[in-house]
Structure formats: structure tokens, C-alpha cells
Amino acid sequence: MKNDQQVNRMRRALCLGSLLISTSGAAFTSAAKQSNALPKQAKNLDYYQFYLAWQQLSSLSPQEYINRRQYEHSGLKSSEIVKLDFEHQNVVEIESFILSKYEAAFIAHIGSFT
Amino acid sequence: MIIDANTLSDSTNHVYDYCILGGGVAGITLANELLASGKRVCIVEGGDETFTMESQNLYSPAVQPTEYEDPTYDRLRFLGGSSNHWENSTSEFRPSDFKTKDWIAHSGWPISFDEVKPFYSRAALYCGTGSDGYKTTHWSKHFGKSDIFESSQKINANIVKAAIPPVHFFSKYGVPLKESQNVTIFKNANLVDLSFNAQSLTVESIDFFNYSGVKHTVAADTFILCLGGIENARYMLIFNEKYKDALGNKSKNVGHYFMDHPVLRAAKLYPKKKEDFALFTMREQIDKRFINGFIEMNESTLSQEEISNIRVPLFEESNFVISEGIESFHVLGSAIEQETIPDYFGQHMINVLGDIDMVAEAVSRKTFSSKLFDYADDFGGYDLAIMIEQTPKYDNKVFLSDEVDKLGLKKIKIEWTLHDDDISRMWKALDVMAKEIGRLNVGRLKVMKEYEERLRSEKLFFSHHHMGTTRMADNVQSGVVDKNLKVFNTSNLYIAGSSVFPTGSHVPPTLTITALTIKLAEHLLTEAIV
């Protein structure tokens, strides 16, 4: 009986310990995105989510899409292509954000490096 | 003069030109407008000059609504009515609010914006918001805040004004009524019955009880129900039970089309520069008035996109406050305490994990009273509390139960739901707004469509604006009162208040209630001369 109690106590401690470690790890990672404590790659974790979402949206890779749009609109600045996208309803919904497809491709492109 | 009905011991008959039933915003405004005419006016008010539980309890429903809020305390039953606890936010309705919209069933008023417009200025004086109007161009220039949507064909900036402190109608406008010789206010006088002559279509008298059960009868040339959006319907249903639907209820419209302005927290705005949105977050004060901007849909967009309008004020929030994770953490915490699994458990878990730094911050603040992350207090974006225009629906209704209150009058039940088409129109409106904000390159909108299921529970808030239950229409098939607010099939019974709104716009109703009441007073006095 005493042994069982000890085992249960250890199990609880182990569960609590792993929860604390994972929670503080996640908190640290999340906080680090806002600071300069971590290298650039680690800050791109959210971008990676965009990259995953992009893959569901388009058969082209983000880079291929960006290249194609830049070719189509040569002479226009990126901000002007984004404006065109919004004007012509060429938007996508990623992570609940309503974004121009061109800017979404840029974010996904950054995410593709992580 | 003011008479406490509780001090009256004997039953007495009283005679007036105008008998106003209810001393809230509409009742007090109407009495003031009729004051100078010298006509004999009485107000019959069930409550006292201050809050009493005895009176307030008469607002309790037979059963609590399942999807709507408790109607016992979201309005106040004493002189001044709900103006005793309102926020005092006022804006004018838009011209499109009065027009029939092919894509919205039962839309369209029998009067136009131009017929109400002349009364807005005077109504604003009653509401304490001044006669200098609600024009965005004027106020943006006045405060030196640019209107970033000035050139937009899709969305607009509109203005909200409020008096500081909020105007309590009886406190502010009751004195001349109390001092007047031609106005009598009966307080603690509960309307219980009405006598209708079906031959002449005339309401001949009403009865009221004091709290000791002593009955008094008031005869008048004209009666005006000003009891609020729920009680107007309740009394009309009670009287129509007695007179077999003769009082404007041939088509069984009384109590139906009940509307509020649901507020849905369904989006967040991340600006490129906060200064771009200064007009919407200025909260400027001028001459004891608070003035601010909000975002709405352009009127032409409504028809192009077949949507309803939305009112979007902006609230600056810190990373800490805007965190979805903390909110979900509380939901999960409460559920654990109650040993249950909350609805949308998966979504809450994702929120907590995705926002774990802010959850840790919240735990630290609560447990150790210290901060973990300085950036928690940095600006995190604008949380959008979106007030939507609700579509009038026949199945949203106030109706009578078999249970009676202390006066022997049937209590109400409410059936109300937020319909799918209203939610989908809001998503469509947010979609238009997101694209326009993107096109103007002033920010990006996060539209939380994953909240869809929660929009009928923890993401839904009410505005306590009770509208539509005795709607105005061209004929008795479509409504309860005509364009002059006279109850169909009667010659001298009128209704004032937001219960007459066929549709409710997307802005608070009090300014328009007051404007329509002033218009009614003008009509009554003109009719009296004729």
C-alpha cells in the first residue's frame, strides 16, 4: 500500500513536472518571438504555419507564385501589387487573416525556410 | 403636478386630453412636447421616482429565455425608464435604414429618412448631445483627425455622441412637468386594463392600480403607449386577448419581429499605424459631450453585396487583453472546477497553447502579483465588438404565458435566436471591410470565422435595445401601427418607442425614439387643431 502511494506521488510529480517544462518551453518560445533572445529562424515559427496553409491553397510554391506575379506586373512596386490584389478580390484567408495572395506568398516563402 | 397613486385611497375617475402610459424616454419627451399646448396631459407610470424592487419585479418573465438575456433588469421600471442606466450612445439612422431591401424580408419603413431628419436636431438636444450634428466631415476636421475612409466607396466613418453624464430623462425633464398645472404624473400607477369601443374604434379609458390594489380610471381623447419595446407588446397582447385582436392585431403581428442589436466579438484589426485610426479612438470631450468615430458599411455597399450594416467601434487592447489564450484558459479553468468538459474544448486548448506566454503572464500576475513579460502591456491590436443590424423575423417574439404577476396580468415569454443569415451577412460585411482596409493599406483584419459556433454563446452580447414588437407599416397585414404611429383599427390609440421600428439599423435607437416621439407630438397637436 505504502509503495503504491509512493508510486502515485512520483507519477503525479512526473506529470506536473513535464507539464511545467512544456508550458515554460512554449512560453519561452512565444516570448522569444517578441524579443531578440532567439535567432531569426526561431521567430519564424508562425510563418511556417503560413507555409503549411499556402500548400493547401496553391499548387505553385510561394517563390514560383511571387516570380509569376512579378513577371505579370513588372514595373509595379510590391505594395501596388498588394493593392491590386485587394481591389480584384485576389485574397486568401490564412490563420483567420484576410491577406492579399501576393503578400501571403511572401510570408509563406519566409516560412518555407524554417 | 405629481401624484403618488399609493396615497390615493378611493377609486376616482380622471379626465385628460392626452393620457401617456409610461414615463420613460418616449413618455417624458412626449409630455414635454405637449406641455406648451396647454392641453391636459397625464402620465401613468408604474414605478416611483427612484428604483423599487416592488416595481422592478413586475418585469420578470414567466421563464428565462434560453438564448436571450433576462428581461427583468435590462430595463428599468421607474420614471425616466431605461434612460436611468443607459450609456447614452447616440447616432442618427442612415437613409438606407428606412428603405426596402429586396434581400431582407420585412425590411422598409412606411416613412423615409427625410421625414424623420427634421426632428433629429431637437432629439439630440433632449439626449444632451447638442445640435451640431453627426457629420463625420465636420467632426474629423474639428478635432484634426483624418478620416482614412473618406475616399472609400465601401466603408465609412460615422460618429457617435454621448452626454456626460448620461441624461436621465425624468431627472432632467421632469421638473417642468411637475411644476406644470396642465400635466399630472401618476407614479406607482400600474396600467391594468383598457376599455375599447369596437363600434367607434375608440379607446375610452384605462384603469390603473396602485400597489394597494386601489383602482383609478382615466378617460382621455388620446392614449399613447410608451412602455418600452417589450411592455408595449405585452400590454397590446393583453388588450387584444380581451378584444379579439381588434387593436391592430388582425394579422397577429403584435409581439413578433422582436429584435435587439447583437454584439459579436468576431474580428480583430491590426493597424499599420495607430495614428491612421485616431478618429475612431479619440474619445474627445467637448461641452460635456463625448464624441468618437466608428466604422460602418457604405450605403451603396449594402445593396451591392446584399448585406446588413454593422457598427464597428475600435477598442485599443494590449497583447495581454487581446489574448484569446487567457480567455480560453478561464473557460477551461471554470470547466475543471465544475468537473465538466467545456464546449469547443479543442479550440480552447489551441488558444491556450498558441498564446501560452500571455497565459503564463496572467498566472504570474494573479499568483505572484508580478509581471513576466514587459511586452504584455504593449499595443496588441483593436478588438472589434461588432454591433449588427438584426433581420426582423416572425419567430423572434414576445408572447404571453399563462402565469400572472401580482397585478393579475399575464407574464411574458421570449423566444429569440440569432439566425444564420444574420451571421453570414456579418461575415460578408467583414470580408468587404477586410479587403478595403487592405486596399487602403492601413492594416489587416483578422476575421475569426472559427468562432461561428460560439457566436451564439460566449461571443454574443446584447445591447438591451428592444425593437420591432409593434412594428410600423403601411397596412395591418404587415404591422401594428401606421406611419403616424396610430394603432390600426383604432381612432385614438398610439404607440411610441422602439417597438414601432420595422427594422433596427445598426446604431443605438434612443435618438430615433426621441425624434419619432417629437414627430408624433407634432402630429397629435396638428390633428387636434384640424
XYZ file of C-alpha atoms in Angstrom:
644
model
C 0.000 0.000 0.000
C 2.768 2.388 1.018
C 4.645 1.540 -2.161
C 1.566 2.276 -4.274
C 1.226 5.681 -2.642
C 4.865 6.460 -3.360
C 4.496 5.397 -6.976
C 1.378 7.544 -7.362
C 3.167 10.524 -5.829
C 6.050 10.046 -8.249
C 3.649 9.746 -11.179
C 1.907 12.965 -10.185
C 5.223 14.746 -9.787
C 6.343 13.464 -13.185
C 3.119 14.637 -14.851
C 3.308 18.034 -13.185
C 6.999 18.352 -13.992
C 6.542 17.556 -17.676
C 3.588 19.935 -17.863
C 5.666 22.712 -16.305
C 8.610 22.025 -18.609
C 6.448 22.005 -21.749
C 4.475 25.053 -20.656
C 7.528 27.097 -19.792
C 9.179 25.953 -23.022
C 6.209 27.120 -25.040
C 6.014 30.354 -23.042
C 9.700 30.991 -23.587
C 9.428 30.319 -27.315
C 6.408 32.550 -27.625
C 8.052 35.315 -25.630
C 11.237 34.990 -27.585
C 9.384 35.773 -30.793
C 8.825 39.231 -29.399
C 12.378 39.764 -28.243
C 15.822 39.363 -29.708
C 16.777 36.474 -27.461
C 16.464 33.859 -30.176
C 17.926 33.750 -33.675
C 15.775 34.790 -36.585
C 14.853 31.241 -37.554
C 13.048 30.623 -34.269
C 10.959 33.743 -34.741
C 9.619 32.318 -37.966
C 7.584 29.592 -36.330
C 4.298 31.303 -37.215
C 5.479 31.862 -40.761
C 5.829 28.127 -41.077
C 2.100 27.821 -40.334
C 1.511 30.176 -43.248
C 3.694 27.999 -45.448
C 1.671 24.924 -44.496
C -1.565 26.802 -45.192
C -0.197 28.035 -48.534
C 0.441 24.481 -49.652
C -3.264 23.805 -49.250
C -4.096 26.860 -51.342
C -1.845 26.655 -54.360
C -0.072 24.116 -56.490
C 2.703 26.669 -57.040
C 5.395 27.128 -54.433
C 5.372 30.606 -52.831
C 8.507 31.529 -54.729
C 7.072 30.400 -58.068
C 3.933 32.401 -57.376
C 5.898 35.535 -56.422
C 8.033 35.213 -59.567
C 4.966 34.821 -61.751
C 3.236 37.855 -60.245
C 6.361 39.992 -60.529
C 6.636 38.999 -64.174
C 2.953 39.816 -64.794
C 3.245 43.193 -63.079
C 6.776 44.166 -63.953
C 7.299 47.817 -63.184
C 4.910 47.796 -60.226
C 6.103 48.004 -56.648
C 5.152 45.159 -54.303
C 2.787 47.461 -52.384
C 0.995 48.242 -55.661
C 0.583 44.530 -56.450
C -0.887 44.028 -52.962
C -3.313 46.895 -53.575
C -4.312 45.341 -56.910
C -4.985 42.047 -55.153
C -7.347 43.659 -52.683
C -9.076 45.585 -55.443
C -9.602 42.441 -57.535
C -10.600 40.178 -54.653
C -7.438 38.152 -55.096
C -7.239 37.484 -51.385
C -6.687 34.456 -49.209
C -7.644 33.616 -45.669
C -4.770 32.210 -43.669
C -4.824 31.815 -39.900
C -8.008 33.966 -39.970
C -6.170 36.897 -41.583
C -7.586 38.252 -44.844
C -4.475 38.878 -46.938
C -3.544 39.686 -50.496
C -2.426 36.470 -52.182
C 0.840 38.116 -53.153
C 1.733 39.135 -49.580
C 0.586 35.746 -48.288
C 3.028 34.144 -50.714
C 5.814 36.288 -49.284
C 5.043 35.238 -45.719
C 4.767 31.598 -46.783
C 8.046 31.928 -48.638
C 9.790 33.070 -45.450
C 8.087 30.200 -43.633
C 9.419 27.725 -46.170
C 12.961 28.263 -44.812
C 12.091 27.187 -41.249
C -48.020 68.100 -10.585
C -47.052 64.658 -9.419
C -49.417 62.364 -7.547
C -48.326 59.218 -5.746
C -51.065 56.727 -6.572
C -50.189 54.870 -3.367
C -51.618 57.827 -1.408
C -54.960 57.590 -3.216
C -57.452 55.647 -1.167
C -60.686 55.949 -3.115
C -61.346 54.940 -6.662
C -61.642 58.028 -8.795
C -62.199 58.899 -12.446
C -59.847 61.342 -14.144
C -60.262 63.100 -17.495
C -57.475 64.360 -19.774
C -56.837 65.300 -23.369
C -53.782 63.063 -23.621
C -53.041 60.041 -21.467
C -49.423 58.873 -21.766
C -48.899 55.359 -20.495
C -45.316 55.050 -19.276
C -42.824 57.672 -18.104
C -39.628 56.603 -19.881
C -37.763 58.308 -22.721
C -40.765 58.405 -25.078
C -43.302 59.314 -22.356
C -41.261 62.135 -20.837
C -40.350 63.532 -24.271
C -43.963 63.430 -25.424
C -45.257 65.135 -22.268
C -42.659 67.895 -22.687
C -43.597 68.393 -26.314
C -47.296 68.647 -25.413
C -46.654 70.879 -22.401
C -46.771 74.223 -24.185
C -50.051 73.407 -25.917
C -51.938 73.921 -22.655
C -53.727 70.612 -23.184
C -54.471 68.444 -20.164
C -51.841 65.715 -20.125
C -51.296 62.858 -17.719
C -48.513 60.311 -17.422
C -49.402 56.971 -15.847
C -46.172 55.387 -14.579
C -45.997 52.077 -12.749
C -42.785 52.897 -10.920
C -41.754 55.600 -8.479
C -39.212 58.418 -8.909
C -36.429 56.005 -7.939
C -35.818 52.283 -8.204
C -38.032 49.969 -6.150
C -37.929 46.182 -6.193
C -41.736 46.130 -5.918
C -41.999 47.784 -9.318
C -38.970 46.179 -10.977
C -40.128 42.654 -10.165
C -43.140 43.227 -12.393
C -40.724 42.970 -15.345
C -39.839 39.356 -14.582
C -40.798 36.898 -17.315
C -42.637 33.637 -16.757
C -39.500 31.714 -17.663
C -35.977 32.799 -18.503
C -35.371 32.930 -22.268
C -32.981 30.246 -23.451
C -30.990 32.279 -25.964
C -31.887 35.823 -24.904
C -30.945 37.667 -21.709
C -33.082 38.034 -18.570
C -35.513 40.901 -19.323
C -36.057 41.673 -15.618
C -33.121 44.014 -15.182
C -32.048 45.050 -18.685
C -34.635 47.856 -18.483
C -35.792 49.963 -15.529
C -39.336 50.389 -14.286
C -39.478 53.867 -12.772
C -39.780 57.453 -14.003
C -37.141 58.040 -16.674
C -37.240 54.350 -17.604
C -34.125 52.835 -19.094
C -32.522 56.280 -19.519
C -31.672 55.807 -15.834
C -28.993 53.282 -16.772
C -28.152 53.883 -20.435
C -24.698 54.535 -21.858
C -26.132 57.469 -23.823
C -24.505 56.485 -27.125
C -26.422 58.188 -29.936
C -26.129 58.243 -33.709
C -28.602 59.052 -36.442
C -30.116 56.311 -38.570
C -28.977 56.288 -42.209
C -31.331 56.977 -45.155
C -30.900 53.350 -46.246
C -32.296 52.183 -42.894
C -35.742 53.336 -43.981
C -35.669 51.776 -47.448
C -36.929 48.386 -48.511
C -34.076 45.995 -49.169
C -35.012 43.243 -51.591
C -32.598 40.841 -49.941
C -34.052 41.345 -46.435
C -37.599 40.164 -45.843
C -39.889 42.558 -43.932
C -37.488 45.486 -44.388
C -38.583 49.032 -45.218
C -40.320 51.717 -43.202
C -43.539 53.447 -44.315
C -41.723 56.751 -43.779
C -38.456 57.986 -45.260
C -35.340 59.349 -43.627
C -36.302 62.822 -44.863
C -39.479 62.688 -42.797
C -37.530 61.933 -39.601
C -34.482 64.103 -40.310
C -36.067 67.444 -39.259
C -36.620 66.040 -35.773
C -33.104 64.714 -35.148
C -31.677 68.062 -34.153
C -34.280 68.608 -31.425
C -33.988 64.972 -30.362
C -30.242 65.445 -29.915
C -30.941 68.343 -27.534
C -33.105 66.021 -25.422
C -30.321 63.430 -25.451
C -27.826 66.089 -24.359
C -25.642 65.651 -27.434
C -26.075 69.124 -28.928
C -27.471 70.450 -32.151
C -24.189 70.363 -34.066
C -24.976 67.118 -35.818
C -23.235 63.851 -36.528
C -21.434 64.663 -39.778
C -18.101 62.880 -39.958
C -16.503 65.566 -42.136
C -17.346 68.229 -39.553
C -16.014 66.317 -36.566
C -12.896 64.949 -38.224
C -11.975 68.496 -39.236
C -12.942 69.886 -35.827
C -10.619 67.539 -33.970
C -7.939 67.469 -36.673
C -8.228 63.703 -37.145
C -8.164 62.496 -40.712
C -10.889 60.213 -41.996
C -8.977 57.430 -43.723
C -12.160 56.136 -45.328
C -13.191 59.475 -46.844
C -12.417 58.287 -50.379
C -13.699 54.760 -49.852
C -16.743 53.558 -51.764
C -17.060 50.529 -49.489
C -16.837 51.636 -45.863
C -17.451 54.854 -43.902
C -16.594 56.571 -40.706
C -19.646 57.558 -38.661
C -19.946 59.497 -35.422
C -21.286 58.537 -32.010
C -22.051 61.177 -29.376
C -22.952 60.836 -25.714
C -23.736 63.329 -22.974
C -21.507 63.375 -19.894
C -23.038 62.327 -17.560
C -25.740 60.388 -19.430
C -29.103 62.166 -19.497
C -31.666 60.666 -17.141
C -34.843 61.854 -18.791
C -37.010 62.317 -15.717
C -34.295 63.979 -13.638
C -33.571 66.403 -16.461
C -37.013 66.977 -17.972
C -39.349 66.072 -15.120
C -39.191 69.417 -13.282
C -41.292 71.463 -15.757
C -43.783 68.615 -15.848
C -44.054 68.501 -12.064
C -44.443 72.278 -11.890
C -46.980 72.494 -14.686
C -50.688 72.934 -13.975
C -51.788 71.095 -17.084
C -49.652 67.977 -16.578
C -50.293 65.311 -13.969
C -47.867 62.495 -13.315
C -49.357 59.500 -11.537
C -46.480 57.463 -10.101
C -46.876 53.960 -8.659
C -49.834 53.725 -11.008
C -49.856 50.376 -12.799
C -51.798 50.101 -16.019
C -54.068 47.053 -15.775
C -56.933 47.465 -18.201
C -58.237 49.352 -21.203
C -61.785 49.946 -22.460
C -62.224 49.869 -26.215
C -65.410 50.741 -28.056
C -65.418 48.454 -31.085
C -68.164 50.492 -32.766
C -66.426 53.839 -32.688
C -62.952 52.229 -32.664
C -62.160 54.432 -29.714
C -60.223 53.684 -26.573
C -62.421 55.276 -23.937
C -60.452 54.786 -20.772
C -57.715 52.895 -18.986
C -57.546 51.587 -15.431
C -54.567 51.635 -13.132
C -53.914 50.051 -9.755
C -51.697 51.400 -7.020
C -49.697 48.872 -5.011
C -52.577 48.502 -2.524
C -54.932 47.471 -5.300
C -56.965 50.691 -5.402
C -58.269 51.199 -8.920
C -58.472 54.500 -10.787
C -59.881 55.165 -14.225
C -58.518 57.685 -16.694
C -60.610 58.829 -19.649
C -58.897 60.779 -22.403
C -59.244 61.843 -26.015
C -55.994 60.180 -26.962
C -53.925 57.410 -25.403
C -50.259 56.788 -26.137
C -48.477 53.596 -25.079
C -44.879 54.418 -24.124
C -43.985 51.366 -22.091
C -40.868 50.162 -23.891
C -40.133 47.579 -26.569
C -41.248 44.578 -24.546
C -44.087 46.001 -22.415
C -45.752 47.751 -25.359
C -46.142 44.316 -26.925
C -47.177 42.686 -23.656
C -50.000 45.153 -22.988
C -51.120 45.098 -26.609
C -51.340 41.301 -26.381
C -53.286 41.513 -23.115
C -55.749 44.058 -24.555
C -56.071 42.070 -27.771
C -56.949 38.922 -25.845
C -59.838 40.918 -24.371
C -60.940 42.457 -27.673
C -60.271 39.533 -30.025
C -57.326 41.099 -31.866
C -59.272 44.260 -32.723
C -56.420 46.579 -31.693
C -54.044 46.335 -34.644
C -53.575 42.607 -34.345
C -55.715 41.210 -37.157
C -52.600 39.723 -38.738
C -51.106 38.569 -35.451
C -48.074 40.815 -35.714
C -48.073 42.084 -32.123
C -45.055 40.764 -30.227
C -43.404 39.312 -33.329
C -40.288 40.575 -35.152
C -38.580 41.162 -31.808
C -35.061 42.499 -32.427
C -32.005 43.625 -30.494
C -28.573 44.704 -31.656
C -26.473 41.614 -31.034
C -22.821 42.438 -30.413
C -20.406 39.815 -31.667
C -16.707 39.730 -30.862
C -15.660 38.147 -34.097
C -12.718 40.082 -35.510
C -9.539 41.935 -34.686
C -7.871 44.773 -36.536
C -4.118 45.180 -36.736
C -3.295 48.691 -37.972
C -0.256 49.631 -39.975
C -0.082 52.888 -37.998
C -2.258 53.586 -34.971
C -2.467 57.256 -35.955
C -4.464 56.303 -39.059
C -7.315 55.228 -36.799
C -7.202 58.215 -34.436
C -10.722 59.287 -35.434
C -12.042 56.006 -34.061
C -10.158 56.026 -30.792
C -10.133 59.734 -29.945
C -12.903 59.700 -27.308
C -12.835 63.500 -27.390
C -14.834 65.598 -24.956
C -16.431 68.874 -25.869
C -19.040 70.804 -23.872
C -19.825 67.866 -21.607
C -20.160 65.548 -24.556
C -18.147 62.574 -25.624
C -17.555 62.200 -29.364
C -15.956 59.321 -31.215
C -15.959 57.559 -34.566
C -16.889 54.062 -35.607
C -16.652 52.130 -38.858
C -19.725 51.089 -40.833
C -20.549 49.909 -44.339
C -21.144 52.448 -47.081
C -24.825 52.594 -48.028
C -24.203 51.571 -51.643
C -22.203 48.563 -50.462
C -25.256 47.258 -48.645
C -27.162 46.783 -51.888
C -24.137 45.714 -53.956
C -23.207 42.981 -51.503
C -26.728 42.311 -50.206
C -25.701 42.671 -46.587
C -26.926 44.403 -43.423
C -24.980 47.171 -41.801
C -22.574 46.726 -38.913
C -21.280 49.202 -36.341
C -17.639 48.705 -35.503
C -16.116 50.786 -32.721
C -12.407 50.246 -32.101
C -11.023 49.385 -28.700
C -7.260 49.547 -28.251
C -6.100 46.451 -26.470
C -2.770 45.323 -25.121
C -1.251 41.960 -26.040
C -2.415 40.826 -22.621
C -6.032 41.896 -23.020
C -6.446 40.861 -26.642
C -5.144 37.379 -25.852
C -7.544 34.626 -26.790
C -5.478 32.230 -24.736
C -6.287 33.894 -21.402
C -9.998 33.863 -22.169
C -9.842 30.184 -23.095
C -7.729 29.472 -20.016
C -10.515 30.864 -17.821
C -13.133 28.831 -19.678
C -11.086 25.679 -19.201
C -10.392 26.562 -15.546
C -14.094 27.012 -14.764
C -14.866 23.749 -16.516
C -12.253 21.875 -14.480
C -13.696 23.334 -11.273
C -17.135 22.110 -12.280
C -15.662 18.793 -13.413
C -17.057 19.194 -16.920
C -15.596 19.430 -20.390
C -16.426 22.811 -21.970
C -17.874 23.240 -25.438
C -15.220 23.785 -28.119
C -12.609 22.170 -25.894
C -10.185 21.704 -28.794
C -10.390 25.361 -29.835
C -9.766 26.489 -26.248
C -6.730 24.214 -25.979
C -5.325 25.589 -29.233
C -5.895 29.135 -27.980
C -4.128 28.421 -24.687
C -1.141 26.785 -26.347
C -0.921 29.416 -29.090
C -0.927 32.200 -26.520
C 0.915 30.423 -23.756
C 3.162 33.400 -22.959
C 0.157 35.576 -22.151
C -1.432 32.743 -20.166
C 1.776 32.472 -18.160
C 1.689 36.264 -17.733
C -1.879 36.061 -16.407
C -0.967 33.299 -13.956
C 2.053 35.259 -12.777
C 0.049 38.449 -12.295
C -2.640 36.674 -10.357
C -0.466 34.346 -8.286
C 2.668 36.409 -7.699
C 1.324 39.911 -8.443
C 4.267 40.456 -10.750
C 4.769 40.783 -14.463
C 6.740 38.310 -16.551
C 6.864 39.952 -19.969
C 7.015 43.716 -20.475
C 5.564 43.447 -23.965
C 2.315 42.136 -22.459
C 1.230 45.757 -21.994
C 2.236 46.850 -25.496
C -0.468 47.639 -28.016
C -1.730 44.361 -29.424
C -4.419 45.455 -31.854
C -8.047 46.529 -31.891
C -10.668 44.152 -30.586
C -13.841 44.614 -32.604
C -17.168 44.404 -30.794
C -19.404 44.306 -33.851
C -22.955 45.538 -33.380
C -25.096 44.053 -36.132
C -28.433 45.006 -37.573
C -30.739 42.097 -36.873
C -33.167 40.953 -39.548
C -36.828 41.121 -38.464
C -38.044 37.535 -38.056
C -41.585 36.467 -37.262
C -40.386 33.676 -34.985
C -38.425 36.038 -32.729
C -41.198 37.052 -30.389
C -42.541 38.300 -27.084
C -45.706 36.412 -26.151
C -47.978 35.829 -23.174
C -47.691 32.924 -20.772
C -50.459 31.620 -18.534
C -48.624 32.726 -15.419
C -49.734 36.074 -13.967
C -47.909 38.734 -11.983
C -49.001 40.400 -8.727
C -51.413 42.642 -10.627
C -53.063 39.657 -12.278
C -51.574 40.403 -15.693
C -50.083 37.648 -17.811
C -46.305 37.461 -17.735
C -44.264 37.288 -20.901
C -42.102 34.685 -22.513
C -39.438 35.500 -25.092
C -38.291 33.367 -27.973
C -35.267 34.877 -29.663
C -32.453 33.470 -31.677
C -29.600 34.784 -33.772
C -30.342 33.459 -37.232
C -27.773 32.042 -39.639
C -28.463 34.686 -42.303
C -27.514 37.481 -39.893
C -24.241 35.776 -39.084
C -23.442 35.122 -42.722
C -24.213 38.756 -43.620
C -21.835 39.864 -40.884
C -19.060 37.627 -42.279
C -19.712 39.095 -45.702
C -19.554 42.645 -44.340
C -16.300 41.875 -42.517
C -14.936 40.382 -45.694
C -15.675 43.630 -47.553
C -14.150 45.631 -44.708
C -11.019 43.452 -44.625
C -10.436 43.896 -48.357
C -10.982 47.632 -48.193
C -8.669 48.095 -45.228
C -6.124 46.018 -47.139
C -6.606 48.008 -50.340
C -6.078 51.254 -48.464
C -3.043 49.626 -46.876
C -3.897 50.882 -43.403
C -3.931 47.491 -41.705
C -5.159 43.922 -41.849
C -8.274 42.348 -40.437
C -8.379 39.001 -38.705
C -11.854 37.551 -39.192
C -12.436 34.766 -36.691
C -14.756 32.514 -38.648
C -13.725 29.658 -36.420
C -15.879 31.346 -33.746
C -19.058 30.671 -35.731
C -20.425 28.159 -33.224
C -19.521 30.344 -30.247
C -21.345 33.383 -31.659
C -24.493 32.149 -30.001
C -22.872 31.701 -26.612
C -19.789 33.304 -25.076
C -19.033 35.588 -28.048
C -22.570 37.036 -28.088
C -23.515 40.146 -26.128
C -26.754 42.122 -26.088
C -27.367 45.843 -26.387
C -30.692 45.782 -24.465
C -32.350 47.542 -27.411
C -35.811 46.009 -27.616
C -37.332 46.736 -31.013
C -39.919 45.723 -33.581
C -42.710 44.182 -31.495
C -45.429 46.656 -32.604
C -43.967 47.495 -35.976
C -44.899 50.439 -38.183
C -46.297 49.539 -41.615
C -48.493 50.691 -44.474
C -51.261 48.270 -43.529
C -52.426 45.941 -40.805
C -51.254 42.916 -42.799
C -47.658 43.987 -42.303
C -47.690 45.801 -38.992
C -49.409 47.135 -35.905
C -49.212 50.934 -36.211
C -49.450 53.225 -39.225
C -46.886 55.820 -40.281
C -48.290 58.258 -37.710
C -47.865 55.595 -35.010
C -51.618 55.127 -34.634
C -52.665 51.541 -33.908
C -54.533 50.082 -36.894
C -58.292 49.812 -36.447
C -58.333 52.398 -33.654
C -59.028 56.109 -33.788
C -57.116 57.335 -30.753
C -54.529 54.803 -29.601
C -50.882 55.455 -30.447
C -47.598 53.746 -29.648
C -44.209 55.438 -29.198
C -40.806 53.869 -28.667
C -38.547 51.414 -30.440
C -41.290 48.773 -30.590
C -42.559 50.615 -33.686
C -39.269 50.209 -35.604
C -39.801 47.847 -38.562
C -36.025 47.414 -38.746
C -33.477 48.488 -36.183
C -30.488 49.913 -38.071
C -27.032 49.194 -36.641
C -26.817 52.099 -34.193
C -28.431 52.651 -30.771
C -32.128 53.575 -31.010
C -32.716 56.314 -28.410
C -32.043 59.307 -30.656
C -34.501 57.928 -33.202
C -37.048 57.040 -30.493
C -36.893 60.657 -29.351
C -37.098 62.041 -32.910
C -40.137 59.876 -33.708
C -41.791 60.928 -30.444
C -41.331 64.621 -31.266
C -42.782 63.886 -34.705
C -45.727 62.154 -33.023
C -46.314 65.148 -30.736
C -46.385 67.421 -33.760
C -48.851 65.091 -35.458
C -51.117 64.933 -32.389
C -51.207 68.701 -31.997
C -51.860 69.207 -35.725
C -54.627 66.615 -35.614
C -56.166 68.368 -32.594
C -56.289 71.667 -34.491
C -57.860 70.007 -37.536
